Amino acid sequence: PTPSISCVSTPDPIALGPAPEPKEPKARTSPTPSGRATTVPPSHMSQQPPKEYYNALVQAVDESEQGNSKSSGASTKHSTHELAERSYLQLQMEEIQEQREELVRVRDMWLKEQQVHRKALEDERSRADHEILQQREELAKERRRFAAEMELQRQELVKERSQCQSDILAQRKMMEEHRRKCEARYGTMGMGVERPLLTAFGGAGPAHPVLLSPYFLRIDHEGPKFEALLQTTTDSADATLLIDPSDDAAMSVTTQQVMRDQIRNAQNDENMPREWANFHSASKREVLAQHVMDYLAQEFVSNGGAFNHENTAEVAEKLLELCEQLKQTLADPVLLRLTSPMYVMGDVHGNFEDLLYFMRNLVQFGHLQYTSCKFLFLGDYVDRGDWSLEVVAYVFAMKLLSPHSVFLLRGNHELHEVNGDVDNYGDTSFKSKCMELLGDELGEDVWVAVNFVFQHLPLAAVVDERVFCVHGGIPRYRGGPDNRMALLSDPEFPRFNSVMSQPTDNEERARFREMALDLVWSDPALAEEEPTLDQWGFGPNVGRDSEDILIYGEKAIDQFLREHKFDVIIRAHEAKQAGVRLCKGGRVL
């Protein structure tokens, strides 16, 4: 009978992983009817298919029993074939069993490896969780320590601020006492003074001492006064003023109320001729500007030298309207060419108290239209002071009210990267003041609008073709034809948002940007820095934050004044204790 064969299903080799190399199976013996063993080669050693292998096995058995096969007959031959078939099947079953055992062994080994790997991963995860927990604890400790340090610094700053306020009050008392003494000795002459001054010059020789704030320089059109100034002052002069005390009086006075009534009546007239449109538009601008100036002055005085805006939305609206009106009237070139008489004012930096004081003492009849002198501001209207927003509104209103007698130059604090530097200037930065007073949304709108106007302000001014006025300094020179003033007079001179060098600029635009940088940022060199300057008198400004900013010395000043026939340079950008100081042999004020 044919023996039963049980099929064994083998595991999936992919699930079990890579199988080890199989062992070399041993040769097996198959019994024969004669009782002798016949060696049967392993299946993998035979290259014959199963049927041929079976026939070969039968032939081998037949040959081994050849001696007895003749007598046994056909029945013996049939038994031999049956025995060979049974041996073959038994051999196949043994091989299948061995393969099964091998697969089971490989599976067990793979499971053990997986357990070891899983345990290693769990250990690694536990270690990482422990490290993260430690880091969190360290960060929490560091945060608490930092908060404690910040609180200590805040308390120290509060104490320092209180001390500064006390010192300022004491200084104000001393200055007020000094002012009263000066008035008692010399008389006021229509102007107050808060600091000691030297002699002013006028006419053919020295005039009597006059009292004028050292923050202002009066430029007169008469040349001998400049010559007398330069001949009699030295580098050690701390404050020298040039003034003609006999200013021309206003020709006529029209009350503000009458003027406003005329403007209002014209605006309400529907039959107004078209050719009057520009006049009435200008009148509307004047009303807006005068309203802003009157409001700021009244608010500041009524609150005892401070501002307490009840309607901040209206303040923002007026500021935005001022900026919009100035956008339509910004026609000043990059280089102004002006004539005397002229008042020149340096950095204001949010100091509305000084600004209002000077305007009340220098503006005749309380109105710019009746003032014989022009006003030139050298920049830096914002940052550091408490009232940057109000100062901007006031000087913008001045420019809008009298565009041909008020001129505003651009300083380095009229750059958005400076007046928006909250990290450096903190609560005193212009951007912080906008956000604090007007809120984030309106504050951002006002800050952007004001900086757009700043971007279009002139960079320098020449008075009477002899006085070069600028916020920072003169443009750098590298040899060859000196075309600096020609470039500055170019009507295509770009109005840069940022004056720092940009990799995308072409050669011409890079030169324009470099000139703008020098005009708003550079400083005169100190005496000890002169030997370090290059052959043209320029060198790196180690006192500033950027390597692009330069200083300029005696050689650079001599060459610039001689080449362009200027007498003196008037600049701001650096505070002087007496308000005004002459340096570089009286050539830089």
mmCIF file of C-alpha atoms in Angstrom, residues 50-398:
data_model
loop_
_atom_site.group_PDB
_atom_site.id
_atom_site.type_symbol
_atom_site.label_atom_id
_atom_site.label_comp_id
_atom_site.label_asym_id
_atom_site.label_seq_id
_atom_site.Cartn_x
_atom_site.Cartn_y
_atom_site.Cartn_z
ATOM 1 C CA PRO A 50 12.217 13.137 -9.358
ATOM 2 C CA LYS A 51 11.013 10.699 -12.060
ATOM 3 C CA GLU A 52 14.477 10.091 -13.430
ATOM 4 C CA TYR A 53 15.830 9.806 -9.909
ATOM 5 C CA TYR A 54 13.204 7.198 -9.149
ATOM 6 C CA ASN A 55 14.109 5.207 -12.253
ATOM 7 C CA ALA A 56 17.775 5.386 -11.324
ATOM 8 C CA LEU A 57 16.962 4.081 -7.851
ATOM 9 C CA VAL A 58 15.024 1.156 -9.313
ATOM 10 C CA GLN A 59 17.873 0.395 -11.661
ATOM 11 C CA ALA A 60 20.340 0.411 -8.757
ATOM 12 C CA VAL A 61 18.170 -1.988 -6.799
ATOM 13 C CA ASP A 62 17.797 -4.214 -9.836
ATOM 14 C CA GLU A 63 21.513 -4.353 -10.313
ATOM 15 C CA SER A 64 22.147 -5.177 -6.630
ATOM 16 C CA GLU A 65 19.638 -8.006 -6.792
ATOM 17 C CA GLN A 66 20.664 -9.213 -10.180
ATOM 18 C CA GLY A 67 21.672 -12.622 -8.861
ATOM 19 C CA ASN A 68 18.269 -13.380 -7.421
ATOM 20 C CA SER A 69 16.061 -11.595 -9.928
ATOM 21 C CA LYS A 70 16.092 -14.462 -12.439
ATOM 22 C CA SER A 71 14.534 -16.931 -10.024
ATOM 23 C CA SER A 72 12.082 -14.583 -8.403
ATOM 24 C CA GLY A 73 10.206 -13.625 -11.533
ATOM 25 C CA ALA A 74 7.808 -10.766 -12.111
ATOM 26 C CA SER A 75 6.438 -10.626 -8.550
ATOM 27 C CA THR A 76 9.882 -9.951 -7.118
ATOM 28 C CA LYS A 77 10.410 -7.182 -9.614
ATOM 29 C CA HIS A 78 7.111 -5.613 -8.565
ATOM 30 C CA SER A 79 8.146 -5.686 -4.877
ATOM 31 C CA THR A 80 11.422 -4.080 -5.711
ATOM 32 C CA HIS A 81 9.709 -1.162 -7.454
ATOM 33 C CA GLU A 82 7.360 -0.672 -4.520
ATOM 34 C CA LEU A 83 10.215 -0.665 -2.036
ATOM 35 C CA ALA A 84 12.138 1.889 -4.077
ATOM 36 C CA GLU A 85 9.133 4.187 -4.217
ATOM 37 C CA ARG A 86 8.612 3.928 -0.459
ATOM 38 C CA SER A 87 12.275 4.730 0.195
ATOM 39 C CA TYR A 88 12.090 7.765 -2.046
ATOM 40 C CA LEU A 89 9.027 9.112 -0.292
ATOM 41 C CA GLN A 90 10.547 8.519 3.134
ATOM 42 C CA LEU A 91 13.610 10.435 2.078
ATOM 43 C CA GLN A 92 11.479 13.403 0.951
ATOM 44 C CA MET A 93 9.633 13.464 4.269
ATOM 45 C CA GLU A 94 12.877 13.509 6.225
ATOM 46 C CA GLU A 95 14.142 16.439 4.192
ATOM 47 C CA ILE A 96 10.908 18.364 4.742
ATOM 48 C CA GLN A 97 11.121 17.688 8.487
ATOM 49 C CA GLU A 98 14.687 18.971 8.612
ATOM 50 C CA GLN A 99 13.704 22.138 6.745
ATOM 51 C CA ARG A 100 10.861 22.712 9.170
ATOM 52 C CA GLU A 101 13.168 22.308 12.168
ATOM 53 C CA GLU A 102 15.660 24.709 10.594
ATOM 54 C CA LEU A 103 12.968 27.333 9.987
ATOM 55 C CA VAL A 104 11.729 27.016 13.562
ATOM 56 C CA ARG A 105 15.278 27.518 14.807
ATOM 57 C CA VAL A 106 15.741 30.633 12.631
ATOM 58 C CA ARG A 107 12.415 32.036 13.822
ATOM 59 C CA ASP A 108 13.332 31.556 17.490
ATOM 60 C CA MET A 109 16.688 33.205 16.957
ATOM 61 C CA TRP A 110 15.034 36.211 15.176
ATOM 62 C CA LEU A 111 12.489 36.591 17.997
ATOM 63 C CA LYS A 112 15.301 36.686 20.550
ATOM 64 C CA GLU A 113 17.119 39.356 18.528
ATOM 65 C CA GLN A 114 13.935 41.425 18.303
ATOM 66 C CA GLN A 115 13.451 41.219 22.061
ATOM 67 C CA VAL A 116 17.014 42.399 22.645
ATOM 68 C CA HIS A 117 16.558 45.271 20.153
ATOM 69 C CA ARG A 118 13.229 46.295 21.703
ATOM 70 C CA LYS A 119 14.747 46.353 25.173
ATOM 71 C CA ALA A 120 17.630 48.522 23.932
ATOM 72 C CA LEU A 121 15.149 50.974 22.386
ATOM 73 C CA GLU A 122 13.143 51.151 25.605
ATOM 74 C CA ASP A 123 16.319 51.812 27.587
ATOM 75 C CA GLU A 124 17.319 54.577 25.149
ATOM 76 C CA ARG A 125 13.875 56.165 25.363
ATOM 77 C CA SER A 126 13.949 56.121 29.162
ATOM 78 C CA ARG A 127 17.379 57.740 29.149
ATOM 79 C CA ALA A 128 16.212 60.452 26.681
ATOM 80 C CA ASP A 129 13.099 61.181 28.774
ATOM 81 C CA HIS A 130 15.299 61.568 31.831
ATOM 82 C CA GLU A 131 17.636 63.979 30.018
ATOM 83 C CA ILE A 132 14.698 66.065 28.721
ATOM 84 C CA LEU A 133 13.273 66.306 32.219
ATOM 85 C CA GLN A 134 16.630 67.489 33.540
ATOM 86 C CA GLN A 135 16.889 70.098 30.766
ATOM 87 C CA ARG A 136 13.395 71.384 31.547
ATOM 88 C CA GLU A 137 14.310 71.783 35.188
ATOM 89 C CA GLU A 138 17.514 73.632 34.257
ATOM 90 C CA LEU A 139 15.619 75.949 31.883
ATOM 91 C CA ALA A 140 13.040 76.690 34.564
ATOM 92 C CA LYS A 141 15.826 77.568 37.007
ATOM 93 C CA GLU A 142 17.510 79.779 34.384
ATOM 94 C CA ARG A 143 14.235 81.552 33.641
ATOM 95 C CA ARG A 144 13.613 82.256 37.322
ATOM 96 C CA ARG A 145 17.160 83.543 37.692
ATOM 97 C CA PHE A 146 16.803 85.772 34.617
ATOM 98 C CA ALA A 147 13.475 87.137 35.882
ATOM 99 C CA ALA A 148 15.088 87.976 39.209
ATOM 100 C CA GLU A 149 17.968 89.761 37.462
ATOM 101 C CA MET A 150 15.560 91.721 35.263
ATOM 102 C CA GLU A 151 13.577 92.797 38.288
ATOM 103 C CA LEU A 152 16.760 94.009 39.974
ATOM 104 C CA GLN A 153 17.760 95.919 36.843
ATOM 105 C CA ARG A 154 14.302 97.437 36.610
ATOM 106 C CA GLN A 155 14.486 98.606 40.201
ATOM 107 C CA GLU A 156 17.934 100.082 39.570
ATOM 108 C CA LEU A 157 16.657 101.872 36.463
ATOM 109 C CA VAL A 158 13.722 103.275 38.418
ATOM 110 C CA LYS A 159 16.116 104.576 41.056
ATOM 111 C CA GLU A 160 18.417 106.015 38.399
ATOM 112 C CA ARG A 161 15.489 107.660 36.640
ATOM 113 C CA SER A 162 14.318 109.234 39.882
ATOM 114 C CA GLN A 163 17.830 110.496 40.524
ATOM 115 C CA CYS A 164 18.065 111.917 37.001
ATOM 116 C CA GLN A 165 14.744 113.681 37.406
ATOM 117 C CA SER A 166 15.948 115.181 40.657
ATOM 118 C CA ASP A 167 19.179 116.306 38.989
ATOM 119 C CA ILE A 168 17.244 117.822 36.087
ATOM 120 C CA LEU A 169 14.999 119.758 38.453
ATOM 121 C CA ALA A 170 18.037 121.029 40.303
ATOM 122 C CA GLN A 171 19.700 122.068 37.040
ATOM 123 C CA ARG A 172 16.543 123.829 35.907
ATOM 124 C CA LYS A 173 16.467 125.806 39.120
ATOM 125 C CA MET A 174 20.102 126.791 38.644
ATOM 126 C CA MET A 175 19.463 127.766 35.013
ATOM 127 C CA GLU A 176 16.413 129.793 35.970
ATOM 128 C CA GLU A 177 18.461 131.594 38.604
ATOM 129 C CA HIS A 178 21.180 132.253 36.034
ATOM 130 C CA ARG A 179 18.595 133.555 33.555
ATOM 131 C CA ARG A 180 17.226 136.005 36.112
ATOM 132 C CA LYS A 181 20.739 137.243 36.852
ATOM 133 C CA CYS A 182 21.438 137.749 33.135
ATOM 134 C CA GLU A 183 18.161 139.598 32.633
ATOM 135 C CA ALA A 184 18.919 141.820 35.587
ATOM 136 C CA ARG A 185 22.366 142.584 34.188
ATOM 137 C CA TYR A 186 21.797 142.901 30.422
ATOM 138 C CA GLY A 187 18.047 142.938 29.867
ATOM 139 C CA THR A 188 16.145 140.353 27.880
ATOM 140 C CA MET A 189 16.187 141.996 24.402
ATOM 141 C CA GLY A 190 13.142 139.872 23.606
ATOM 142 C CA MET A 191 14.959 136.571 24.096
ATOM 143 C CA GLY A 192 15.716 134.313 27.003
ATOM 144 C CA VAL A 193 18.984 132.539 27.668
ATOM 145 C CA GLU A 194 19.744 129.421 29.636
ATOM 146 C CA ARG A 195 23.522 129.092 29.187
ATOM 147 C CA PRO A 196 26.533 131.461 29.231
ATOM 148 C CA LEU A 197 27.561 132.866 25.844
ATOM 149 C CA LEU A 198 30.535 134.605 24.290
ATOM 150 C CA THR A 199 30.476 137.814 22.298
ATOM 151 C CA ALA A 200 28.583 138.047 19.026
ATOM 152 C CA PHE A 201 29.789 140.071 16.052
ATOM 153 C CA GLY A 202 27.992 142.568 13.874
ATOM 154 C CA GLY A 203 28.732 145.445 11.527
ATOM 155 C CA ALA A 204 32.355 146.443 11.077
ATOM 156 C CA GLY A 205 33.483 145.324 14.514
ATOM 157 C CA PRO A 206 32.447 143.547 17.705
ATOM 158 C CA ALA A 207 28.980 144.426 18.907
ATOM 159 C CA HIS A 208 27.630 144.497 22.423
ATOM 160 C CA PRO A 209 26.962 141.109 24.011
ATOM 161 C CA VAL A 210 23.524 139.816 23.077
ATOM 162 C CA LEU A 211 21.466 137.081 24.655
ATOM 163 C CA LEU A 212 20.480 134.338 22.258
ATOM 164 C CA SER A 213 20.039 130.649 22.881
ATOM 165 C CA PRO A 214 23.234 128.738 22.002
ATOM 166 C CA TYR A 215 21.142 126.129 20.226
ATOM 167 C CA PHE A 216 20.726 128.548 17.300
ATOM 168 C CA LEU A 217 23.177 130.152 14.924
ATOM 169 C CA ARG A 218 22.077 133.217 13.016
ATOM 170 C CA ILE A 219 23.672 133.330 9.545
ATOM 171 C CA ASP A 220 23.823 136.815 8.112
ATOM 172 C CA HIS A 221 24.420 137.631 4.465
ATOM 173 C CA GLU A 222 27.212 140.117 5.204
ATOM 174 C CA GLY A 223 30.596 138.497 4.605
ATOM 175 C CA PRO A 224 32.754 140.573 7.012
ATOM 176 C CA LYS A 225 30.896 139.091 9.969
ATOM 177 C CA PHE A 226 32.045 135.626 9.009
ATOM 178 C CA GLU A 227 35.587 136.846 8.486
ATOM 179 C CA ALA A 228 35.588 138.508 11.899
ATOM 180 C CA LEU A 229 34.255 135.322 13.443
ATOM 181 C CA LEU A 230 36.919 133.118 11.880
ATOM 182 C CA GLN A 231 39.740 135.546 12.709
ATOM 183 C CA THR A 232 38.901 135.919 16.381
ATOM 184 C CA THR A 233 37.980 132.362 17.367
ATOM 185 C CA THR A 234 40.155 129.328 17.939
ATOM 186 C CA ASP A 235 39.681 125.608 18.458
ATOM 187 C CA SER A 236 39.129 126.212 22.168
ATOM 188 C CA ALA A 237 36.049 128.382 21.602
ATOM 189 C CA ASP A 238 33.053 126.635 23.139
ATOM 190 C CA ALA A 239 30.216 128.854 21.942
ATOM 191 C CA THR A 240 30.278 131.714 19.495
ATOM 192 C CA LEU A 241 27.162 133.264 18.022
ATOM 193 C CA LEU A 242 26.700 135.368 14.949
ATOM 194 C CA ILE A 243 23.617 137.598 15.032
ATOM 195 C CA ASP A 244 22.305 140.823 13.680
ATOM 196 C CA PRO A 245 20.028 142.108 16.464
ATOM 197 C CA SER A 246 18.241 144.534 14.117
ATOM 198 C CA ASP A 247 15.839 142.110 12.371
ATOM 199 C CA ASP A 248 13.347 143.612 9.953
ATOM 200 C CA ALA A 249 9.874 143.882 11.414
ATOM 201 C CA ALA A 250 6.845 142.382 9.750
ATOM 202 C CA MET A 251 5.218 144.603 7.152
ATOM 203 C CA SER A 252 1.676 143.944 8.300
ATOM 204 C CA VAL A 253 -0.323 141.860 10.708
ATOM 205 C CA THR A 254 -3.567 140.061 9.875
ATOM 206 C CA THR A 255 -5.335 138.310 12.670
ATOM 207 C CA GLN A 256 -5.558 134.557 12.422
ATOM 208 C CA GLN A 257 -9.310 134.628 12.930
ATOM 209 C CA VAL A 258 -9.897 136.915 9.931
ATOM 210 C CA MET A 259 -7.713 134.691 7.756
ATOM 211 C CA ARG A 260 -9.539 131.559 8.862
ATOM 212 C CA ASP A 261 -12.930 133.164 8.192
ATOM 213 C CA GLN A 262 -11.849 134.043 4.658
ATOM 214 C CA ILE A 263 -10.655 130.507 4.011
ATOM 215 C CA ARG A 264 -13.816 128.958 5.423
ATOM 216 C CA ASN A 265 -16.038 131.215 3.326
ATOM 217 C CA ALA A 266 -14.069 130.347 0.192
ATOM 218 C CA GLN A 267 -14.354 126.618 0.851
ATOM 219 C CA ASN A 268 -18.144 126.875 1.247
ATOM 220 C CA ASP A 269 -18.546 128.724 -2.050
ATOM 221 C CA GLU A 270 -19.780 126.244 -4.687
ATOM 222 C CA ASN A 271 -19.152 128.769 -7.485
ATOM 223 C CA MET A 272 -15.456 129.058 -6.708
ATOM 224 C CA PRO A 273 -13.474 129.534 -9.962
ATOM 225 C CA ARG A 274 -11.260 126.597 -10.968
ATOM 226 C CA GLU A 275 -8.122 128.753 -11.027
ATOM 227 C CA TRP A 276 -8.578 129.375 -7.295
ATOM 228 C CA ALA A 277 -8.397 125.651 -6.476
ATOM 229 C CA ASN A 278 -4.679 125.625 -5.706
ATOM 230 C CA PHE A 279 -4.988 128.706 -3.531
ATOM 231 C CA HIS A 280 -7.791 127.235 -1.470
ATOM 232 C CA SER A 281 -5.993 123.888 -1.242
ATOM 233 C CA ALA A 282 -2.989 125.746 0.136
ATOM 234 C CA SER A 283 -5.290 127.608 2.520
ATOM 235 C CA LYS A 284 -6.664 124.293 3.751
ATOM 236 C CA ARG A 285 -3.129 123.096 4.408
ATOM 237 C CA GLU A 286 -2.375 126.266 6.324
ATOM 238 C CA VAL A 287 -5.458 125.817 8.503
ATOM 239 C CA LEU A 288 -4.465 122.228 9.265
ATOM 240 C CA ALA A 289 -0.881 123.209 10.089
ATOM 241 C CA GLN A 290 -1.850 126.150 12.287
ATOM 242 C CA HIS A 291 -4.437 124.025 14.089
ATOM 243 C CA VAL A 292 -1.828 121.358 14.900
ATOM 244 C CA MET A 293 0.701 123.910 16.151
ATOM 245 C CA ASP A 294 -1.862 125.735 18.297
ATOM 246 C CA TYR A 295 -3.178 122.479 19.765
ATOM 247 C CA LEU A 296 0.287 121.159 20.659
ATOM 248 C CA ALA A 297 1.407 124.429 22.257
ATOM 249 C CA GLN A 298 -1.795 124.824 24.267
ATOM 250 C CA GLU A 299 -1.838 121.171 25.364
ATOM 251 C CA PHE A 300 1.801 121.279 26.473
ATOM 252 C CA VAL A 301 1.445 124.494 28.468
ATOM 253 C CA SER A 302 -1.911 123.618 30.050
ATOM 254 C CA ASN A 303 -0.538 120.284 31.310
ATOM 255 C CA GLY A 304 2.503 121.852 32.948
ATOM 256 C CA GLY A 305 5.072 120.841 30.351
ATOM 257 C CA ALA A 306 3.591 117.498 29.309
ATOM 258 C CA PHE A 307 0.978 115.989 27.002
ATOM 259 C CA ASN A 308 -2.231 114.234 27.970
ATOM 260 C CA HIS A 309 -4.044 113.521 24.708
ATOM 261 C CA GLU A 310 -7.685 112.693 25.398
ATOM 262 C CA ASN A 311 -8.472 111.662 21.818
ATOM 263 C CA THR A 312 -5.534 109.677 20.454
ATOM 264 C CA ALA A 313 -7.504 108.666 17.358
ATOM 265 C CA GLU A 314 -7.792 112.335 16.370
ATOM 266 C CA VAL A 315 -4.063 112.807 17.001
ATOM 267 C CA ALA A 316 -3.322 109.907 14.647
ATOM 268 C CA GLU A 317 -5.742 111.305 12.070
ATOM 269 C CA LYS A 318 -4.074 114.727 12.102
ATOM 270 C CA LEU A 319 -0.603 113.194 11.849
ATOM 271 C CA LEU A 320 -1.606 111.032 8.901
ATOM 272 C CA GLU A 321 -3.223 114.053 7.253
ATOM 273 C CA LEU A 322 -0.048 116.081 7.789
ATOM 274 C CA CYS A 323 2.014 113.319 6.170
ATOM 275 C CA GLU A 324 -0.389 113.073 3.243
ATOM 276 C CA GLN A 325 -0.309 116.835 2.678
ATOM 277 C CA LEU A 326 3.491 116.857 2.862
ATOM 278 C CA LYS A 327 3.675 114.046 0.278
ATOM 279 C CA GLN A 328 1.894 116.355 -2.156
ATOM 280 C CA THR A 329 4.180 119.307 -1.439
ATOM 281 C CA LEU A 330 7.577 117.596 -1.016
ATOM 282 C CA ALA A 331 9.456 119.334 -3.804
ATOM 283 C CA ASP A 332 12.724 120.194 -2.028
ATOM 284 C CA PRO A 333 15.807 118.783 -3.797
ATOM 285 C CA VAL A 334 18.420 116.655 -2.042
ATOM 286 C CA LEU A 335 20.712 119.714 -1.878
ATOM 287 C CA LEU A 336 19.059 122.987 -0.815
ATOM 288 C CA ARG A 337 20.491 126.323 -1.934
ATOM 289 C CA LEU A 338 19.282 128.997 0.487
ATOM 290 C CA THR A 339 19.944 132.613 1.344
ATOM 291 C CA SER A 340 20.343 134.366 4.665
ATOM 292 C CA PRO A 341 19.163 135.478 7.169
ATOM 293 C CA MET A 342 18.743 132.006 8.577
ATOM 294 C CA TYR A 343 18.327 130.327 11.970
ATOM 295 C CA VAL A 344 20.012 126.896 12.138
ATOM 296 C CA MET A 345 18.908 124.326 14.696
ATOM 297 C CA GLY A 346 20.587 121.024 15.544
ATOM 298 C CA ASP A 347 19.260 117.809 17.054
ATOM 299 C CA VAL A 348 15.866 118.060 18.770
ATOM 300 C CA HIS A 349 15.436 114.384 19.760
ATOM 301 C CA GLY A 350 11.878 114.632 21.053
ATOM 302 C CA ASN A 351 12.560 117.692 23.253
ATOM 303 C CA PHE A 352 9.314 119.581 22.701
ATOM 304 C CA GLU A 353 9.987 121.949 25.592
ATOM 305 C CA ASP A 354 13.074 123.460 23.934
ATOM 306 C CA LEU A 355 11.442 123.477 20.509
ATOM 307 C CA LEU A 356 8.429 125.437 21.765
ATOM 308 C CA TYR A 357 10.651 127.809 23.767
ATOM 309 C CA PHE A 358 12.779 128.723 20.747
ATOM 310 C CA MET A 359 9.873 129.078 18.360
ATOM 311 C CA ARG A 360 8.079 131.429 20.752
ATOM 312 C CA ASN A 361 11.194 133.579 21.090
ATOM 313 C CA LEU A 362 12.330 133.545 17.463
ATOM 314 C CA VAL A 363 9.053 133.653 15.530
ATOM 315 C CA GLN A 364 7.871 137.236 15.284
ATOM 316 C CA PHE A 365 4.244 137.996 16.137
ATOM 317 C CA GLY A 366 3.720 134.302 16.835
ATOM 318 C CA HIS A 367 3.352 133.460 13.143
ATOM 319 C CA LEU A 368 5.913 132.138 10.654
ATOM 320 C CA GLN A 369 4.536 134.248 7.816
ATOM 321 C CA TYR A 370 5.642 137.423 9.576
ATOM 322 C CA THR A 371 9.162 136.243 10.458
ATOM 323 C CA SER A 372 11.995 137.710 8.413
ATOM 324 C CA CYS A 373 14.413 134.830 9.047
ATOM 325 C CA LYS A 374 14.257 131.339 7.634
ATOM 326 C CA PHE A 375 14.619 128.184 9.736
ATOM 327 C CA LEU A 376 16.890 125.268 8.869
ATOM 328 C CA PHE A 377 16.682 122.118 11.013
ATOM 329 C CA LEU A 378 19.634 119.725 10.683
ATOM 330 C CA GLY A 379 17.734 116.511 11.478
ATOM 331 C CA ASP A 380 17.312 114.047 14.358
ATOM 332 C CA TYR A 381 13.801 115.076 15.372
ATOM 333 C CA VAL A 382 12.906 111.773 17.072
ATOM 334 C CA ASP A 383 14.180 109.159 19.574
ATOM 335 C CA ARG A 384 15.603 109.580 23.084
ATOM 336 C CA GLY A 385 13.226 112.358 24.153
ATOM 337 C CA ASP A 386 9.747 111.991 25.637
ATOM 338 C CA TRP A 387 7.807 113.780 22.887
ATOM 339 C CA SER A 388 9.095 112.498 19.532
ATOM 340 C CA LEU A 389 5.603 112.227 18.074
ATOM 341 C CA GLU A 390 4.695 115.770 19.079
ATOM 342 C CA VAL A 391 8.000 117.194 17.775
ATOM 343 C CA VAL A 392 7.426 115.526 14.402
ATOM 344 C CA ALA A 393 3.893 116.899 14.222
ATOM 345 C CA TYR A 394 5.093 120.410 15.105
ATOM 346 C CA VAL A 395 7.977 120.629 12.602
ATOM 347 C CA PHE A 396 5.832 119.009 9.875
ATOM 348 C CA ALA A 397 3.169 121.641 10.552
ATOM 349 C CA MET A 398 5.821 124.372 10.371
#
